[in-house]
Tab-separated table of C-alpha atoms and ligand atoms in Angstrom:
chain	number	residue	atom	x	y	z
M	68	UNK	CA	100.591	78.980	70.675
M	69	UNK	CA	98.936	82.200	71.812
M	70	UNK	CA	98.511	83.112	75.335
M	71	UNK	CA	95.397	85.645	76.698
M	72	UNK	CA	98.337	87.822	78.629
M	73	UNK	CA	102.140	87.768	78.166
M	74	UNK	CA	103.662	90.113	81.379
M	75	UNK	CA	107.180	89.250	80.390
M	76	UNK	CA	106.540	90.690	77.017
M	77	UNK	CA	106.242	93.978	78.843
M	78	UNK	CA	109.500	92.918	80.809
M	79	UNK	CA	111.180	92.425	77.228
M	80	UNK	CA	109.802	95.597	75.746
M	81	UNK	CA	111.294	97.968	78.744
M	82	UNK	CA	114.387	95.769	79.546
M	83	UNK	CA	117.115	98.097	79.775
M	84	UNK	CA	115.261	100.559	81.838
M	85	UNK	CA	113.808	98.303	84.082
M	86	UNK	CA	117.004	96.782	84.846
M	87	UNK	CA	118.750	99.938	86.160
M	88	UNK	CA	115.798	100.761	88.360
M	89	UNK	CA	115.890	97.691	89.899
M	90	UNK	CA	119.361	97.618	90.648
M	91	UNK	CA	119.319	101.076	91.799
M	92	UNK	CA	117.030	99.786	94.742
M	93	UNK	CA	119.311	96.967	95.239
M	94	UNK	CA	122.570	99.351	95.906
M	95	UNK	CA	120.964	102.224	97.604
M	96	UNK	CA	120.144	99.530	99.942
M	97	UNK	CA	116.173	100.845	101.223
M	98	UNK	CA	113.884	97.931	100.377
M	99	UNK	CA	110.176	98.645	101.753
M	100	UNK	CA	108.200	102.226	101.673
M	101	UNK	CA	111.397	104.473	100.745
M	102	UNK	CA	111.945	107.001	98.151
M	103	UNK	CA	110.668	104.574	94.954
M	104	UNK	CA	107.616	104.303	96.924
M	105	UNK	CA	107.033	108.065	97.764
M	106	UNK	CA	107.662	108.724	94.054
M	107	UNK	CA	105.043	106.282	92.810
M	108	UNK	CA	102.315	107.706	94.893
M	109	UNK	CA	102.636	110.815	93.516
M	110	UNK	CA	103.116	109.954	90.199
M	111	UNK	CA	100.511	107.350	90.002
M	112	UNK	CA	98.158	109.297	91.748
M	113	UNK	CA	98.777	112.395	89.566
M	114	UNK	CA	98.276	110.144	86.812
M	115	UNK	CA	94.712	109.528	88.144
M	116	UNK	CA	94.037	112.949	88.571
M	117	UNK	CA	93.871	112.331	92.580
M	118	UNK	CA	95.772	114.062	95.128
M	119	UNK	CA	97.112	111.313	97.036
M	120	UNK	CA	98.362	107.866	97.230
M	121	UNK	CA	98.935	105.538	99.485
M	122	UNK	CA	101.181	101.830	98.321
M	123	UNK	CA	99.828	99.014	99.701
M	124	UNK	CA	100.394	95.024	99.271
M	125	UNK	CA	97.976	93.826	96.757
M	126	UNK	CA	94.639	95.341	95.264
M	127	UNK	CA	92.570	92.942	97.630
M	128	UNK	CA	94.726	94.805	100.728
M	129	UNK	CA	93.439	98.591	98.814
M	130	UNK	CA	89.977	97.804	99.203
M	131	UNK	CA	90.046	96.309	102.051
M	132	UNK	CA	92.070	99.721	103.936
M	133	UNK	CA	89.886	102.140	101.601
M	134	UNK	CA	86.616	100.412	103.268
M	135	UNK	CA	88.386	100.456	106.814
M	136	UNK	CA	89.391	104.079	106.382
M	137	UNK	CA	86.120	105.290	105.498
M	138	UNK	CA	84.738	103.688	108.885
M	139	UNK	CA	83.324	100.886	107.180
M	140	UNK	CA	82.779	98.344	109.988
M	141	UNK	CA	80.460	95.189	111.151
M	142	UNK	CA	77.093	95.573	110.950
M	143	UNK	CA	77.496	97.801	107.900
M	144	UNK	CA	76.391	96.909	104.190
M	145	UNK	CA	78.673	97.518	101.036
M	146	UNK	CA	76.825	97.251	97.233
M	147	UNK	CA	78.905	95.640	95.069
M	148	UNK	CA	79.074	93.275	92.244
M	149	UNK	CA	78.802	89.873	92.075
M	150	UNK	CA	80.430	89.873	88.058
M	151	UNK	CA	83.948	90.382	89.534
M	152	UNK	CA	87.026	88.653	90.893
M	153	UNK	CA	86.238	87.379	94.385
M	154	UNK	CA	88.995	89.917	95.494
M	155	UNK	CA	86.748	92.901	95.768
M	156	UNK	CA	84.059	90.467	97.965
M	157	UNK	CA	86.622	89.311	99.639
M	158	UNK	CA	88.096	92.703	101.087
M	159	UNK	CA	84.419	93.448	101.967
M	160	UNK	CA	84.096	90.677	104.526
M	161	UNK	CA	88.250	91.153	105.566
M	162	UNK	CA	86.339	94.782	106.535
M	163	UNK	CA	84.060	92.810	108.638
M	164	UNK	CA	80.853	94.583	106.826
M	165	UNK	CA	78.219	92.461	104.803
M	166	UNK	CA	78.332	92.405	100.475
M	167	UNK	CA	74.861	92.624	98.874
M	168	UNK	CA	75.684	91.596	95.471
M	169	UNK	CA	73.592	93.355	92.924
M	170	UNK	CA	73.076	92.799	89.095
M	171	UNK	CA	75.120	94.306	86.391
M	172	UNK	CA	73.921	96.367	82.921
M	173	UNK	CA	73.744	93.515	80.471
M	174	UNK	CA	76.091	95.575	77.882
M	175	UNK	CA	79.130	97.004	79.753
M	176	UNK	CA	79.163	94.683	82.610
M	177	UNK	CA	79.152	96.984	85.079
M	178	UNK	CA	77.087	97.550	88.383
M	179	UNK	CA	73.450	98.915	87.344
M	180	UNK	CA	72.997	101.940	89.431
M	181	UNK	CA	69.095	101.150	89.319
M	182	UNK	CA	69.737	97.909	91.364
M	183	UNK	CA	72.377	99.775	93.635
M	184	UNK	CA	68.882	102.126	94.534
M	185	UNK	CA	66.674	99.204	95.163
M	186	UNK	CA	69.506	97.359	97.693
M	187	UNK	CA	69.805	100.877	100.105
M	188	UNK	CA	69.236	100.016	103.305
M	189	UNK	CA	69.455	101.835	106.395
M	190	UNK	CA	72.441	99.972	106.751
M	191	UNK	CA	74.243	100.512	103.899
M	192	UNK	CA	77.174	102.494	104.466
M	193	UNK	CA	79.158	102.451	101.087
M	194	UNK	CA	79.048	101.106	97.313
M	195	UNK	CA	81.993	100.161	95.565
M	196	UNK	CA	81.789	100.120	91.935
M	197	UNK	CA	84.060	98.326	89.921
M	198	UNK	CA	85.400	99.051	86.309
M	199	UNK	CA	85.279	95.097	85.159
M	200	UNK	CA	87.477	94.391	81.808
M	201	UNK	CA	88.732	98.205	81.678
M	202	UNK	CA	85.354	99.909	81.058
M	203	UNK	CA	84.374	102.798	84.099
M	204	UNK	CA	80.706	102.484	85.324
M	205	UNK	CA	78.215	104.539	85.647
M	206	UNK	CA	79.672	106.741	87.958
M	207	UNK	CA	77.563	109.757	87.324
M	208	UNK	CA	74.611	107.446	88.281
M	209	UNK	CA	76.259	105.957	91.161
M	210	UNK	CA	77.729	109.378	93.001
M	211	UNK	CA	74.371	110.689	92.543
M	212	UNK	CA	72.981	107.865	94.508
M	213	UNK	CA	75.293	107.839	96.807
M	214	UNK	CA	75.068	111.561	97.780
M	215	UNK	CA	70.748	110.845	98.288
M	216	UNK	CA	71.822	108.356	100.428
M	217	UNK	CA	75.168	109.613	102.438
M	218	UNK	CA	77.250	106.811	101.205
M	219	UNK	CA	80.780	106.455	100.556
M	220	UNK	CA	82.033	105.171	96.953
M	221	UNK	CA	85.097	103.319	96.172
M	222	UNK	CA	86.373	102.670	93.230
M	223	UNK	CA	87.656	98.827	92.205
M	224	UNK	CA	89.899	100.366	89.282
M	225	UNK	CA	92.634	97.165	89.559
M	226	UNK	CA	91.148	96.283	85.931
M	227	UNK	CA	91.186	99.683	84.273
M	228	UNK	CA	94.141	101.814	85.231
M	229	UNK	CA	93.719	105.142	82.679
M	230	UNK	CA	90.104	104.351	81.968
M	231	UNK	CA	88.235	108.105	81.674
M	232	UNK	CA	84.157	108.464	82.351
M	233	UNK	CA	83.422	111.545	80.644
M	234	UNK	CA	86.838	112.823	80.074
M	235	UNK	CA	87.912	111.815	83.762
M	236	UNK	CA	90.032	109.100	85.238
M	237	UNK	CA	88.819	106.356	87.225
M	238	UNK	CA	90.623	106.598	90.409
M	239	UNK	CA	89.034	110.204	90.711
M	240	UNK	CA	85.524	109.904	90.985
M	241	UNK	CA	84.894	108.243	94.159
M	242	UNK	CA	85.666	108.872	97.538
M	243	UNK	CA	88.451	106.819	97.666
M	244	UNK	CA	89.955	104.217	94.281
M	245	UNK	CA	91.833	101.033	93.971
M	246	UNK	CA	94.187	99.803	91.901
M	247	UNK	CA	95.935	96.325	92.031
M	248	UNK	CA	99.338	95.633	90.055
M	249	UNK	CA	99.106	91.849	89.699
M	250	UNK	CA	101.609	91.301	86.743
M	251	UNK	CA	99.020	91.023	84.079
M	252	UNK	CA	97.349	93.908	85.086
M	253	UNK	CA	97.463	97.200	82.640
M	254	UNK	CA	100.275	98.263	85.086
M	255	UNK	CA	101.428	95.059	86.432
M	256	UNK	CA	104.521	94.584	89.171
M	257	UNK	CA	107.045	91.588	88.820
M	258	UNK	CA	105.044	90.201	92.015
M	259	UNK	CA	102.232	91.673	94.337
M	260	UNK	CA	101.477	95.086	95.053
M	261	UNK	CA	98.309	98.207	95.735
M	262	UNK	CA	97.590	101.280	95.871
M	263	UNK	CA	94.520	103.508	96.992
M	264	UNK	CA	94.215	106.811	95.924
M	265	UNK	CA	92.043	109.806	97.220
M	266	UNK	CA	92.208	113.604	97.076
M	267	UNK	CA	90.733	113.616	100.418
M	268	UNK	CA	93.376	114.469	102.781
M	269	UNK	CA	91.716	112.967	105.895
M	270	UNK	CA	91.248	109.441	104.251
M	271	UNK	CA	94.553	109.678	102.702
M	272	UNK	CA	95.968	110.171	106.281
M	273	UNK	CA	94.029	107.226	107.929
M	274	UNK	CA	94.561	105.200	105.004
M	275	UNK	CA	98.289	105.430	105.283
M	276	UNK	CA	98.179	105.064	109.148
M	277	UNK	CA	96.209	101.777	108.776
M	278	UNK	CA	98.811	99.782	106.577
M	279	UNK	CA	101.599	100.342	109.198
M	280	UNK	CA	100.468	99.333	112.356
M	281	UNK	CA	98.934	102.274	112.748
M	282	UNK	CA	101.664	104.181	113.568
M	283	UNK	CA	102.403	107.911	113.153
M	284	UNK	CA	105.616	107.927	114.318
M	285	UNK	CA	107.663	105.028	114.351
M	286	UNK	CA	106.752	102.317	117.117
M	287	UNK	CA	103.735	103.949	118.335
M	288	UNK	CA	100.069	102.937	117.199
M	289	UNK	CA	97.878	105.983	117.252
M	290	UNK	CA	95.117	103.625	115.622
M	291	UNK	CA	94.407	99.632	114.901
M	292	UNK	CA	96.356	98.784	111.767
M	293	UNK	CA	98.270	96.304	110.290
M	294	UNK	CA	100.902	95.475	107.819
M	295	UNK	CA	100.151	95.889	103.728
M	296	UNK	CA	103.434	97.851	102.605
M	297	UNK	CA	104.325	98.252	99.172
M	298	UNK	CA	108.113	97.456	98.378
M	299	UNK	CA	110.920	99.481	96.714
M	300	UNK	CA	111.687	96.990	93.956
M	301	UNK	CA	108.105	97.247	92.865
M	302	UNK	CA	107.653	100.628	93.271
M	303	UNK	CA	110.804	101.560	90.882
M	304	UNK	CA	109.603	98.954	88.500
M	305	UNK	CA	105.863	100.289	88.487
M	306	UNK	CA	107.680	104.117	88.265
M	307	UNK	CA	109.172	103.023	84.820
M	308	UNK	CA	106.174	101.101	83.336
M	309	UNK	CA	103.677	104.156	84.013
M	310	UNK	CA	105.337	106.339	81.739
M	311	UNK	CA	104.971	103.651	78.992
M	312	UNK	CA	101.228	103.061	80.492
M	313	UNK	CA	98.823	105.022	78.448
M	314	UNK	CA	100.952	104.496	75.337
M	315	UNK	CA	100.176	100.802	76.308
M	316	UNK	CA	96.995	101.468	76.580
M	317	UNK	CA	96.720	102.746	73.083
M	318	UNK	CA	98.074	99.784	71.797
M	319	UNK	CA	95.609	97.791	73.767
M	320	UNK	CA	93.067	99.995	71.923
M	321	UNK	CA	94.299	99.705	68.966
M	322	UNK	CA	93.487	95.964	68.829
M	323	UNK	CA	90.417	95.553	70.290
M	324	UNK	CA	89.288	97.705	67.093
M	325	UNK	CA	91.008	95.428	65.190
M	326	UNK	CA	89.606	92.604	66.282
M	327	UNK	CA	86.446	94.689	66.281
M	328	UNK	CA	86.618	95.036	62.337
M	329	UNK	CA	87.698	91.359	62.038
M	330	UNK	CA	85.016	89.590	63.754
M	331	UNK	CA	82.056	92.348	63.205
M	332	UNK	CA	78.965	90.349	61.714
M	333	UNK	CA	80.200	87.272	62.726
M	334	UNK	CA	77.029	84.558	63.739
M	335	UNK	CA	76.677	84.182	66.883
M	336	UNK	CA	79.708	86.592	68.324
M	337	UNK	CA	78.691	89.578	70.402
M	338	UNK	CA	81.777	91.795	70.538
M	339	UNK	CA	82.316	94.859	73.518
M	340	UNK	CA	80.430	97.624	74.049
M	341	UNK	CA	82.154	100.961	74.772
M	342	UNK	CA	79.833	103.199	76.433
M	343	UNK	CA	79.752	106.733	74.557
M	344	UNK	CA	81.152	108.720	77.022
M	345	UNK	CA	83.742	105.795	78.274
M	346	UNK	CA	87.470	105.559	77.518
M	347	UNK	CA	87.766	101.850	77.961
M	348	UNK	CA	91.393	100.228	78.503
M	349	UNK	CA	91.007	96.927	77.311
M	350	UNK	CA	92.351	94.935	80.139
M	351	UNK	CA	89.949	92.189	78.868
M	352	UNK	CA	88.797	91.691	75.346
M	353	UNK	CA	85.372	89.913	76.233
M	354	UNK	CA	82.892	88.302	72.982
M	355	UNK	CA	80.080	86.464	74.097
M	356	UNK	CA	78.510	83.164	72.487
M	357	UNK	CA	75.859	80.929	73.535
M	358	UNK	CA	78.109	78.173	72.746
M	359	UNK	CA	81.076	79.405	74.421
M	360	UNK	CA	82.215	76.181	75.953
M	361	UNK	CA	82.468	74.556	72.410
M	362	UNK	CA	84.283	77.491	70.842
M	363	UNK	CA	86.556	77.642	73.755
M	364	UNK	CA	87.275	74.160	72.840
M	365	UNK	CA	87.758	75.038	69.098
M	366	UNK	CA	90.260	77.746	70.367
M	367	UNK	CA	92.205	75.639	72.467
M	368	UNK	CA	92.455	73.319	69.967
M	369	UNK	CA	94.343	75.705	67.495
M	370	UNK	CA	96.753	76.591	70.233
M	371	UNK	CA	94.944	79.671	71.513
M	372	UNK	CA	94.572	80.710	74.887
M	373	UNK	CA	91.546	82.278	75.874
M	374	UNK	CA	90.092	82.497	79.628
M	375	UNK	CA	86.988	83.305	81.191
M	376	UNK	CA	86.455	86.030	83.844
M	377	UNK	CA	84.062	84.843	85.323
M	378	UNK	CA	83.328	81.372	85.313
M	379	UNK	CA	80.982	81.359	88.720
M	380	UNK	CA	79.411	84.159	89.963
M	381	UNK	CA	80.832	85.438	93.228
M	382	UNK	CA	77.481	84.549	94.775
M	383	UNK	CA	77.236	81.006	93.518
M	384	UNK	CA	80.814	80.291	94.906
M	385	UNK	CA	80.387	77.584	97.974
M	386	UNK	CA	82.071	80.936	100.474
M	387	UNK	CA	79.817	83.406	99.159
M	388	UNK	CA	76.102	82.032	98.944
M	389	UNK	CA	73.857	84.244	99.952
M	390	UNK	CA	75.058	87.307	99.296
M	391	UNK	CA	73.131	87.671	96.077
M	392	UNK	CA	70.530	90.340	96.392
M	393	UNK	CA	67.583	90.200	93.979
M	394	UNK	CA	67.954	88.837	90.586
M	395	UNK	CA	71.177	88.424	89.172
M	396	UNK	CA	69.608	87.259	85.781
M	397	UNK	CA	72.135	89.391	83.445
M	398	UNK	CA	75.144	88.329	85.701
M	399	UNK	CA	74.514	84.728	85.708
M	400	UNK	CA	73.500	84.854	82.053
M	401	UNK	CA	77.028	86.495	81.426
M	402	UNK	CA	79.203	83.843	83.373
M	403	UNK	CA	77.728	80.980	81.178
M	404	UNK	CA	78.273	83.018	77.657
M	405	UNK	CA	81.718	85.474	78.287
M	406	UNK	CA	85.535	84.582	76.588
M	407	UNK	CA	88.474	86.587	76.953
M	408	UNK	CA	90.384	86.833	73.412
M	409	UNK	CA	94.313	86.995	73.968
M	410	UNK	CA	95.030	90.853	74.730
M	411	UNK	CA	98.402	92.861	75.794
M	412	UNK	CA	99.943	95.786	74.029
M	413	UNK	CA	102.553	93.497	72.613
M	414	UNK	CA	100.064	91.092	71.238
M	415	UNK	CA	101.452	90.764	67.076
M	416	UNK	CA	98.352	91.952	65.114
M	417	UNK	CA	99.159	88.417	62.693
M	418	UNK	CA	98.076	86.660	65.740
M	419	UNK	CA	94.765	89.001	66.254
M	420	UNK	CA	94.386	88.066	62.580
M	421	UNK	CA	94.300	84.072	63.709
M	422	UNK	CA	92.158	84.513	66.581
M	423	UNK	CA	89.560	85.805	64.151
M	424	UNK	CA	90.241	83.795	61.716
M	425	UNK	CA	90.109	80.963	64.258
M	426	UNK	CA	86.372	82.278	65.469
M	427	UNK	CA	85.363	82.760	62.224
M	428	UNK	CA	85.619	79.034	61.109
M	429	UNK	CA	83.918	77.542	64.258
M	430	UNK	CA	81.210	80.434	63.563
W	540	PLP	C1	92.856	91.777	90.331
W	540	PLP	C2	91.628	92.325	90.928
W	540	PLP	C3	91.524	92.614	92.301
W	540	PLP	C4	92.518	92.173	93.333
W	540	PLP	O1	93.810	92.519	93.151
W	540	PLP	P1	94.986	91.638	93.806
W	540	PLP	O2	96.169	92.521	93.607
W	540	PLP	O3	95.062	90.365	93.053
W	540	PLP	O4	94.671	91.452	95.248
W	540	PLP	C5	90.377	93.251	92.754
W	540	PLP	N1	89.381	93.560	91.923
W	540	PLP	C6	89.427	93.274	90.602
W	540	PLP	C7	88.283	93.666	89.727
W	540	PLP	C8	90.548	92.632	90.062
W	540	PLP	O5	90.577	92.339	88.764
């Protein structure tokens, strides 16, 4: 059997290390935003090239306090995807504003800044672009838009933590970024956790207002806010996996141009495309097929797990109908024909070998 992601082989790989931070937390006896936590913002957010971060609860919670930081409100528009995990729709309507879903560039999956200019309205108020499978967008295209139009751009980097445009992080392009570290994430937690980072000092401040209640000092709301914390076991955890993170992403690399050399030429397989100036991070390794239900069938048959992200569209999901705006030919057209091939850094390359062996037959 081979699975699509294997967080406990990460676990395994980092034991002994992992171990001792967590049991640090547990004797010095500080469980939710202490010292671990402090720590992690700055590292991670160094490691993004941002000045500041801010731990939440979950990558949903980051874009949701990112869009409610920048003022985002009811009434107001956001430009998004519809080729994504609900999550980042979803923390657009827990903001109270409006998605208009747009299409995404048929090659790297990503929004297509021509069809973020044709959904401006004089209500839109922010775009968030979203690095799908590990690959950055267009950002170039998109902050340019953005600044015509005086809108604020977020990030959704919780697929593509060390992914570079142009020789620079995601995570420091945008206004504001967010990362999620669901355990099968490229830095994954052993449960739930967030983060937003910024290098503007104002958001950062309002950002880290908003997931406690508000509060400045202790007790006392100076704004609306609520509760998305991030907690001391995770944060010690997530401290010891990011120096091991862009070595993992490496590895990651490594594969995907192995399976690149494997299954090039192969009938009917369309493998990744890397955009020139991209560093992608292979949190998904996504072939296409016009008979992808069959050869997901084949797969499963010989004991390999492969999954599809995403099945439905967000904006042919029963919740979100509607919020398509304009054709959404490339994104539909991708839901019916993506696979994800099993990927993590500690995937053996004998078992990359079978997978392509494995497509190569049913080709
Ligand atoms: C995982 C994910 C999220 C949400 O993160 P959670 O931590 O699960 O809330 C948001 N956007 C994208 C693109 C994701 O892959």
């Amino acid at each position: 059997m081979i699975i699509c992601a294997n967080p406990k082989a990460q676990y395994l790989s980092h034991r002994e290390e992992i171990d001792a931070a967590i049991h640090t937390v547990l004797d010095k006896g500080r469980y939710v935003l202490g010292d671990e936590v402090r720590l992690f913002e700055d590292e991670f957010a160094a490691f993004c090239g941002a000045s500041h971060g801010i731990g939440v609860g979950s990558g949903t919670e980051a874009i949701h306090l990112a869009l409610a930081a920048c003022g985002i409100a009811p009434g107001d528009e956001v430009i998004t995807v519809s080729h994504t995990a609900v999550a980042t729709v979803a923390a657009v309507e827990l903001a109270g504003a409006t998605p208009v879903l747009v299409d995404i560039e048929p090659d790297h999956y990503t929004i297509d800044p021509n069809r973020v200019e044709a959904a401006v309205t004089p209500k839109t108020r922010a775009i968030v672009a979203v690095h799908i499978y590990g690959q950055p967008a267009d950002m170039p295209a998109i902050l340019a838009i953005a600044r015509r139009h005086g809108l604020k751009v977020i990030e959704d980097c919780a697929q593509a933590h060390g992914a570079e445009f142009a020789g620079q992080r995601v995570g420091s392009m945008g206004d504001m970024a967010c990362f999620s570290f669901y355990p099968t994430k490229n830095l994954g937690a052993i449960g739930d956790g967030g983060m937003v980072v910024t290098s503007d000092p104002a958001l950062a401040e309002k950002a880290k207002l908003l997931r406690e209640y508000g509060w400045a000092a202790r007790y006392v709301s100076y704004i609306k806010g609520w509760n998305s914390r991030l907690d001391e076991l995770q944060a010690a955890l997530l401290r010891v996996k990011l120096r091991h993170l862009a070595a993992d992403n490496d590895k990651r690399r490594r594969l995907a141009a192995l399976y690149g050399e494997l299954l090039a030429g192969t009938p009917g397989i369309t493998l990744p495309v890397e955009r020139p100036q991209g560093r992608h991070v292979y949190h998904l390794f996504v072939i296409r097929s016009d008979r992808r239900d069959l050869l997901k069938g084949h797969l499963d048959a010989a004991g390999i797990g492969c999954l599809v992200h995403y099945p439905v569209p967000v904006h042919r999901q029963p919740a979100y109908e509607g919020t398509g705006f304009g054709s959404l030919e490339h994104t539909e057209r991708a839901a019916a024909e993506i696979l994800s091939l099993p990927m993590y850094p500690e995937l053996p390359e004998a078992d990359v070998q079978a997978v392509a062996t494995a497509i190569r037959e049913f080709a």
